[in-house]
Structures are given as structure tokens and as C-alpha cells.
Coordinates of C-alpha atoms in Angstrom, one line a residue:
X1496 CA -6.1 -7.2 -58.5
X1497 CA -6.4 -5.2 -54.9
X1498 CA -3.4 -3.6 -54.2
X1499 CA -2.6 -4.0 -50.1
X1500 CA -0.7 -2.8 -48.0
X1501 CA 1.6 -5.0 -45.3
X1502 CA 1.2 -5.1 -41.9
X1503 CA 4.2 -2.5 -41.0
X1504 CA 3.6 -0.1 -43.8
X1505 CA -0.1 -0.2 -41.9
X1506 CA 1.1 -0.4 -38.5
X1507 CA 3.4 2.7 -39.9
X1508 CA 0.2 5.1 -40.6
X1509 CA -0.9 4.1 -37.0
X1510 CA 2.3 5.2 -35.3
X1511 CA 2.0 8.6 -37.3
X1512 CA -1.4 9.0 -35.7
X1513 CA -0.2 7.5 -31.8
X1514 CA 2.8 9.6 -31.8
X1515 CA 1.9 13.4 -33.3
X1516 CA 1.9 16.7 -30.9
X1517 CA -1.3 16.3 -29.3
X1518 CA -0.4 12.8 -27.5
X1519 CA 3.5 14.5 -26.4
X1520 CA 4.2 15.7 -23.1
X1521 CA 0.8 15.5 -21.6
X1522 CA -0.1 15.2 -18.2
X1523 CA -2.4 12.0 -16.9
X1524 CA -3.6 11.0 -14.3
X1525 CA -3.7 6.8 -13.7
X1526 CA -3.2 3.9 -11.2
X1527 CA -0.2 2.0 -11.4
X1528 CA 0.1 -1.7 -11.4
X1529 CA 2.6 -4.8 -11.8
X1530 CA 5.5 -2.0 -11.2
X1531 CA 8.9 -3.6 -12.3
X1532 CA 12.3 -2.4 -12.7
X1533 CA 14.6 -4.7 -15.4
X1534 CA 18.0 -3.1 -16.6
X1535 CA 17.2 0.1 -14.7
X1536 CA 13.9 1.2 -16.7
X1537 CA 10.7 1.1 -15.0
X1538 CA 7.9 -1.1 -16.4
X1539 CA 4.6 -1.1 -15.1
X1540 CA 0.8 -1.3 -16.2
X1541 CA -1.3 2.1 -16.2
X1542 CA -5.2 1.6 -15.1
X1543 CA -8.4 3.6 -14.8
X1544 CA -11.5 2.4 -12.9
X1545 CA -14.7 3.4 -12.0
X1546 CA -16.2 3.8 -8.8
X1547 CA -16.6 -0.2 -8.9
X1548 CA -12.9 -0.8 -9.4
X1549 CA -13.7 -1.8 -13.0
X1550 CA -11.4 -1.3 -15.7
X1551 CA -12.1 1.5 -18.1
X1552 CA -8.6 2.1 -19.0
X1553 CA -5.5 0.3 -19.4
X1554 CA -2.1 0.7 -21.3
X1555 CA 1.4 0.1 -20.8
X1556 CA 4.0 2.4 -19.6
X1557 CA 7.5 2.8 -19.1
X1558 CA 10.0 5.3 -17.3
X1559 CA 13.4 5.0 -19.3
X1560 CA 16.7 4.6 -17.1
X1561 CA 17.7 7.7 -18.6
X1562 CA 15.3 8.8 -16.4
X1563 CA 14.0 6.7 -13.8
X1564 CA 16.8 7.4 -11.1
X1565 CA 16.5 11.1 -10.7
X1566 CA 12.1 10.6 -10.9
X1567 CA 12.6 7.4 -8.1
X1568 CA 15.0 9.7 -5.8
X1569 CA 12.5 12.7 -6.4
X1570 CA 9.5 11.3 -5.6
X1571 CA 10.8 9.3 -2.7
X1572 CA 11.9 12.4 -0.6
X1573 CA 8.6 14.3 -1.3
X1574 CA 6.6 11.5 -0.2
X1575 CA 8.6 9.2 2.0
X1576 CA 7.6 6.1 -0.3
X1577 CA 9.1 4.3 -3.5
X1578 CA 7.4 4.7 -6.9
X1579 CA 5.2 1.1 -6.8
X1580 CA 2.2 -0.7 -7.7
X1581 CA -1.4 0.6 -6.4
X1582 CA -0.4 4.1 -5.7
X1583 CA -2.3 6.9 -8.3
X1584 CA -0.2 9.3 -9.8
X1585 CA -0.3 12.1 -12.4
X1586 CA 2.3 11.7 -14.6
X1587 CA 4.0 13.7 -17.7
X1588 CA 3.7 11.2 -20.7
X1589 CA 4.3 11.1 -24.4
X1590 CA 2.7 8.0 -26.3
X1591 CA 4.5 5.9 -28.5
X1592 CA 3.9 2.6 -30.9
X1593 CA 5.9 -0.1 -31.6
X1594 CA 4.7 -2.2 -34.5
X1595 CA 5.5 -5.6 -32.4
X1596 CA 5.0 -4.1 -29.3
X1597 CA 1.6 -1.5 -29.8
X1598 CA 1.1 1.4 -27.8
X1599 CA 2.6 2.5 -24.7
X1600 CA 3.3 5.6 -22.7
X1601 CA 6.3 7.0 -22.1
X1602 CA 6.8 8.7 -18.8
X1603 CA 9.1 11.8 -18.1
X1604 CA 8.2 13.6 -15.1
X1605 CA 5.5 12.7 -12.1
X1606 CA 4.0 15.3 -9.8
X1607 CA 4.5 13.7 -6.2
X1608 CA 2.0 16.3 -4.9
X1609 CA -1.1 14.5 -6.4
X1610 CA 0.2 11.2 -5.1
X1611 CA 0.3 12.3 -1.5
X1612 CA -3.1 14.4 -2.0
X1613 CA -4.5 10.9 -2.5
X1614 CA -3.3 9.1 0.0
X1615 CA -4.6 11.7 2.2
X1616 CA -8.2 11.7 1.0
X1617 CA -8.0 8.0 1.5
X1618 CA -6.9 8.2 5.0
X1619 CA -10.1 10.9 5.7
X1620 CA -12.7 8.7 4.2
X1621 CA -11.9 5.8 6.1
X1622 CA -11.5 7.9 9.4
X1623 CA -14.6 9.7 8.4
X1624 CA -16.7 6.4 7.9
X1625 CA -15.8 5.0 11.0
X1626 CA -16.5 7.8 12.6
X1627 CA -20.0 8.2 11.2
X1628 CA -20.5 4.4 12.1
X1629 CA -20.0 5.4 15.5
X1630 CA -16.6 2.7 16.0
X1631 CA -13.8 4.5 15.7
X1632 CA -13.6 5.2 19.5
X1633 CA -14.6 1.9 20.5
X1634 CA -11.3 0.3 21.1
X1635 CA -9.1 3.1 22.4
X1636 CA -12.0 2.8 25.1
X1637 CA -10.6 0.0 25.8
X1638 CA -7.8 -0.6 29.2
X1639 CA -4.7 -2.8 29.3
X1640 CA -4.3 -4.3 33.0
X1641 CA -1.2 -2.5 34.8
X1642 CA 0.9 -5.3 33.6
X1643 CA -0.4 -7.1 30.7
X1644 CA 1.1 -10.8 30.6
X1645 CA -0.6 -12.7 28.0
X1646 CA -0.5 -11.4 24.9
X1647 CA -1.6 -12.5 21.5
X1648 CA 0.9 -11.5 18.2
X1649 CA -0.1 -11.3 15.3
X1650 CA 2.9 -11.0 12.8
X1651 CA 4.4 -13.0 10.3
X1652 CA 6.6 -15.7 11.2
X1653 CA 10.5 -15.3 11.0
X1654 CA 9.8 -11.1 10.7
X1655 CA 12.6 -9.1 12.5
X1656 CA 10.0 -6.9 14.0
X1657 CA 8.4 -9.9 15.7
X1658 CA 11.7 -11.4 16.6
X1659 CA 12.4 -7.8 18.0
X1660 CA 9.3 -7.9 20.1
X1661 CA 9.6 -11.0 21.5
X1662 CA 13.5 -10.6 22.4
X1663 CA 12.3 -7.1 24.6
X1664 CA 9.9 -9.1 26.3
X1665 CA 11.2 -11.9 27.6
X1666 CA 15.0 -10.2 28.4
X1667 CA 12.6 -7.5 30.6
X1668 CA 15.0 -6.0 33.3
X1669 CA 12.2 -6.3 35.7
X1670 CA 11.9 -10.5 35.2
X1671 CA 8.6 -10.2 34.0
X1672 CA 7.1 -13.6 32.8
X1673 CA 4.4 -13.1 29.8
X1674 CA 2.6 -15.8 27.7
X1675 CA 2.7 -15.0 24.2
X1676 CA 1.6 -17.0 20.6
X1677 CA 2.1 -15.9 17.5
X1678 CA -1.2 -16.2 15.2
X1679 CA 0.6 -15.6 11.9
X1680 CA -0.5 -13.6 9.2
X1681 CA 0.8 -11.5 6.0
X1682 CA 2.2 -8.4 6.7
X1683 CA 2.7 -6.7 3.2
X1684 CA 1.1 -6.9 0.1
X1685 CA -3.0 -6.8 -1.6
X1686 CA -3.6 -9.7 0.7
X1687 CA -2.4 -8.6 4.1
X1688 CA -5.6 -6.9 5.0
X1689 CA -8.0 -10.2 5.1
X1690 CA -4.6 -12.4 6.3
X1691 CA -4.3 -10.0 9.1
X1692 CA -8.1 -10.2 9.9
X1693 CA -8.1 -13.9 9.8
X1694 CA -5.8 -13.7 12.3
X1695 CA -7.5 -11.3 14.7
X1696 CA -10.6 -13.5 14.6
X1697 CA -8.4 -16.4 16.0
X1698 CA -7.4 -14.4 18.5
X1699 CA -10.9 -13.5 19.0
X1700 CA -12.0 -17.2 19.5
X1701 CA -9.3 -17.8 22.1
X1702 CA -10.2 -14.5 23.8
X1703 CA -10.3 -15.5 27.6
X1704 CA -6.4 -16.4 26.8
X1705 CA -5.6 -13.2 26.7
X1706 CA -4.7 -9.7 27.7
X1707 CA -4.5 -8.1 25.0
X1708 CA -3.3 -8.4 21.4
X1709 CA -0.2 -6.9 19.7
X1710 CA -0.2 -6.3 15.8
X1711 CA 3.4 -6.1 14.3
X1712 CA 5.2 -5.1 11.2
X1713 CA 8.8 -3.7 10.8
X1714 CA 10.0 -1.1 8.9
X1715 CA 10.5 -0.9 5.2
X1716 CA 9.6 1.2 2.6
X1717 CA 6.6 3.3 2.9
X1718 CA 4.4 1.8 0.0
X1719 CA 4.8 -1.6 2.1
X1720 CA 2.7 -0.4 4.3
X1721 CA 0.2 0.7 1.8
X1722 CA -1.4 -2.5 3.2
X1723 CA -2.9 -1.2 6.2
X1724 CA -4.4 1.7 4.7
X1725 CA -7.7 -0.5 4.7
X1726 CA -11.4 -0.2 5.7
X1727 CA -12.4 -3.6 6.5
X1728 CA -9.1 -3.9 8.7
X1729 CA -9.8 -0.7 10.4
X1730 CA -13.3 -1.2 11.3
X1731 CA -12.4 -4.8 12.8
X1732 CA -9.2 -3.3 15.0
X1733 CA -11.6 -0.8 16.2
X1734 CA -14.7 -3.0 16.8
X1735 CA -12.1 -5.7 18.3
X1736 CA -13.0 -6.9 22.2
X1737 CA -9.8 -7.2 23.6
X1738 CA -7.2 -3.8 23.5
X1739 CA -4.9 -3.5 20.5
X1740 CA -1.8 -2.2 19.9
X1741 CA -0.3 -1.3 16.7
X1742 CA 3.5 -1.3 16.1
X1743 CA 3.9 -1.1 12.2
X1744 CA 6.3 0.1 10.5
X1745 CA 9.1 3.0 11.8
X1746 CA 7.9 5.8 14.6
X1747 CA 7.3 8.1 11.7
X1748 CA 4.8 6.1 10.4
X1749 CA 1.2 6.1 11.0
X1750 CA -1.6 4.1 9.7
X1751 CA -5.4 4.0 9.7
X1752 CA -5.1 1.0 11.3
X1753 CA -3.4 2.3 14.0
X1754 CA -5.7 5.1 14.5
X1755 CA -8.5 2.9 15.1
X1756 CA -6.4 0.7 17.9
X1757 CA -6.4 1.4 21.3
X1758 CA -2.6 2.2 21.1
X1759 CA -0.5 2.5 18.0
X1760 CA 3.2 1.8 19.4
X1761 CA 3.8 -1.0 21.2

């Protein structure tokens, strides 16, 4: 009769291969998705792509409370943004495997340098592909009347930023009277880019309403605004026929959105 082995005592050979020196304490580079904090570890999902966003690569990964606290507060003041889903990072990792559970990495130290290198080289190709398109002026060509009074919003409904807006405008010490409508849209997250767009081409069809058109966000973490950081919404803000203005986010903050507006602070 064969003699076999069980499950675990196989699943136990595995971990000796998954967790021996060469897989300990090396440095990777992944994007990081579904980023969740339960019971103060870090959970998340750990991706590579190609150059046509498909998968090549994924495992999960895990930053232990023990931790996750001094790595959070660390790469927050070097880049101005929480650790969270769709950045790319380099990360120190040792694997592991959990005979219910299978592989994951481990992570114990992130370099905040390569983070912010990315973002960066984002940023440039987008300005550097408008600009080759010949677009990226078009807008900021554009000239507000003296004293724009009807202006289209596009923000989300119920934001404090909006609310904020709207509260400065009509309490004007000079007694100003404006028109204004809200063309709602979401402000934060994978879909705000095309939500945002939507609403612009609204605005677009009602264009002989209008001055001008304000696009709001308030502050908040940095990675909220990760959002804006788009091509498709760049090159429509820039290409857009009436003058833009951009207030997202806090004074510090600036976005290639707002770079392709005709004004960036409202």
C-alpha cells in the first residue's frame, strides 16, 4: 500500500521552502490594493502589472501592529499622505505560509522615497502629454469677466468645501448677487475621475448659462486626492470652453488637474 503523506505534514515541507533566508527581509517593489486596517494591523493586497494594467503578480500582505504605527506616522510626514490603496511602494518583506491561510508577505519597513519618486514621474508624464498635445495652455488662455456671476459647481452634494464655497459667496461684503448650481459629482475614490467629467460635460451643454465653472474638493488626506492625478480629467479641464477654477484639497496641495485649469484656487 502507498504510504502518504497528510495535507499539513505537506503543507509543512512548503512552509520550509516559503520561509528560508533567501525570501527574509527583502526589498520589493508592488502596488498596493484593498488597504485595511482591523485590530491595528494593516491588511492589504500586493499587485504587479504590466504596461496594460494586467496582473502578473499578486499576493497578500500584512504590516503587524507591532509595527504599523511607527511605519503609518513615518511615511505620512515624508510624504504628506496615509499609507493606502493604489499608491506603489518598495517595501522590506519577509514571506511566510500559513497552512489554512497560504502565502503572504510580511512587511517591516517601507522606503517613502520611492513612493514619492512615483508620484512624481506620474505628475511629469501627464504634464508632458498634454503638453506635446499642444492643450495644456488652452484653458489658462482663457478670461473670467471682472465679476463673474454665474457660476457652475461641480462638487459633491452635502461636502463642507462646497458648503464653504457657497456660504462666501452669497454672505459677499460687497452684496454681490451670483447664480450658481451644483452639477454633482464624486469627489474621492477610482471613480471620481469620469464622475467628475460627467459633470463638466453637463456643464458643457448648458454653457451659455454660465460664466465660468468652479471645481471643488475639501481637504483630507493626501491619498484622497490621488483622484485627480488623472489624464483623461486633465486633458478635458484643459480643453474645457468656459474658464475653470480648481479649489481641491488644502493650499498646499496641488494637482494635475489644477495645473491644466485656468486657475487652481478659487
Amino acid at each position: 500500500m502507498t504510504k502518504a503523506m497528510t495535507l499539513l505534514e505537506m503543507l509543512d515541507v512548503v512552509r520550509t521552502f516559503v520561509q528560508q533566508p533567501a525570501t527574509q527581509n527583502v526589498w520589493v517593489t508592488a502596488e498596493v490594493q484593498d488597504v485595511q486596517v482591523r485590530g491595528g494591523h494593516c491588511y492589504m493586497e500586493m499587485l504587479q502589472k504590466d504596461d496594460a494594467g494586467r496582473q502578473q503578480a499578486r499576493v497578500r500582505g500584512c504590516i503587524w501592529a507591532s509595527n504599523y504605527a511607527r511605519i503609518a506616522r513615518s511615511f505620512y510626514n515624508a510624504t504628506g499622505q496615509q499609507f493606502a490603496s493604489g499608491l506603489k511602494v518598495m517595501v522590506r518583506v519577509s514571506a511566510s505560509f500559513h497552512p489554512v491561510f497560504g502565502i503572504s508577505l510580511v512587511i517591516n519597513e517601507v522606503n517613502p522615497e520611492f513612493t514619492m519618486g512615483d508620484l512624481l514621474r506620474r505628475r511629469n508624464e501627464i504634464l508632458r502629454r498634454l503638453q506635446a498635445e499642444g492643450v495644456l495652455e488652452m484653458n489658462r488662455q482663457l478670461r473670467w469677466p471682472l465679476v463673474p456671476q454665474r457660476i457652475a459647481v461641480v462638487s459633491a452634494p452635502g461636502a463642507a468645501g462646497y458648503g464653504d464655497f457657497i456660504n462666501q459667496l452669497y454672505t459677499n461684503p460687497s452684496h454681490l448677487r451670483f447664480t450658481t448650481r451644483l452639477y454633482p459629482a464624486v469627489m474621492q475614490g477610482a471613480s471620481a475621475p469620469q464622475s467628475v467629467i460627467a459633470a463638466l460635460m453637463a456643464v458643457a451643454d448648458d454653457a451659455p448659462l454660465w460664466d465660468g465653472v468652479v471645481i471643488i474638493r475639501g481637504g483630507g488626506a493626501t491619498s484622497d486626492l490621488q483622484a485627480f492625478e488623472d489624464y483623461e480629467l486633465a486633458a478635458t479641464v484643459a480643453q474645457f470652453p468656459l474658464p475653470v477654477a480648481i479649489g481641491i484639497g488644502h493650499e498646499r496641495d496641488v494637482t494635475e488637474i489644477g495645473r491644466a485649469s485656468c486657475r487652481e484656487r478659487v
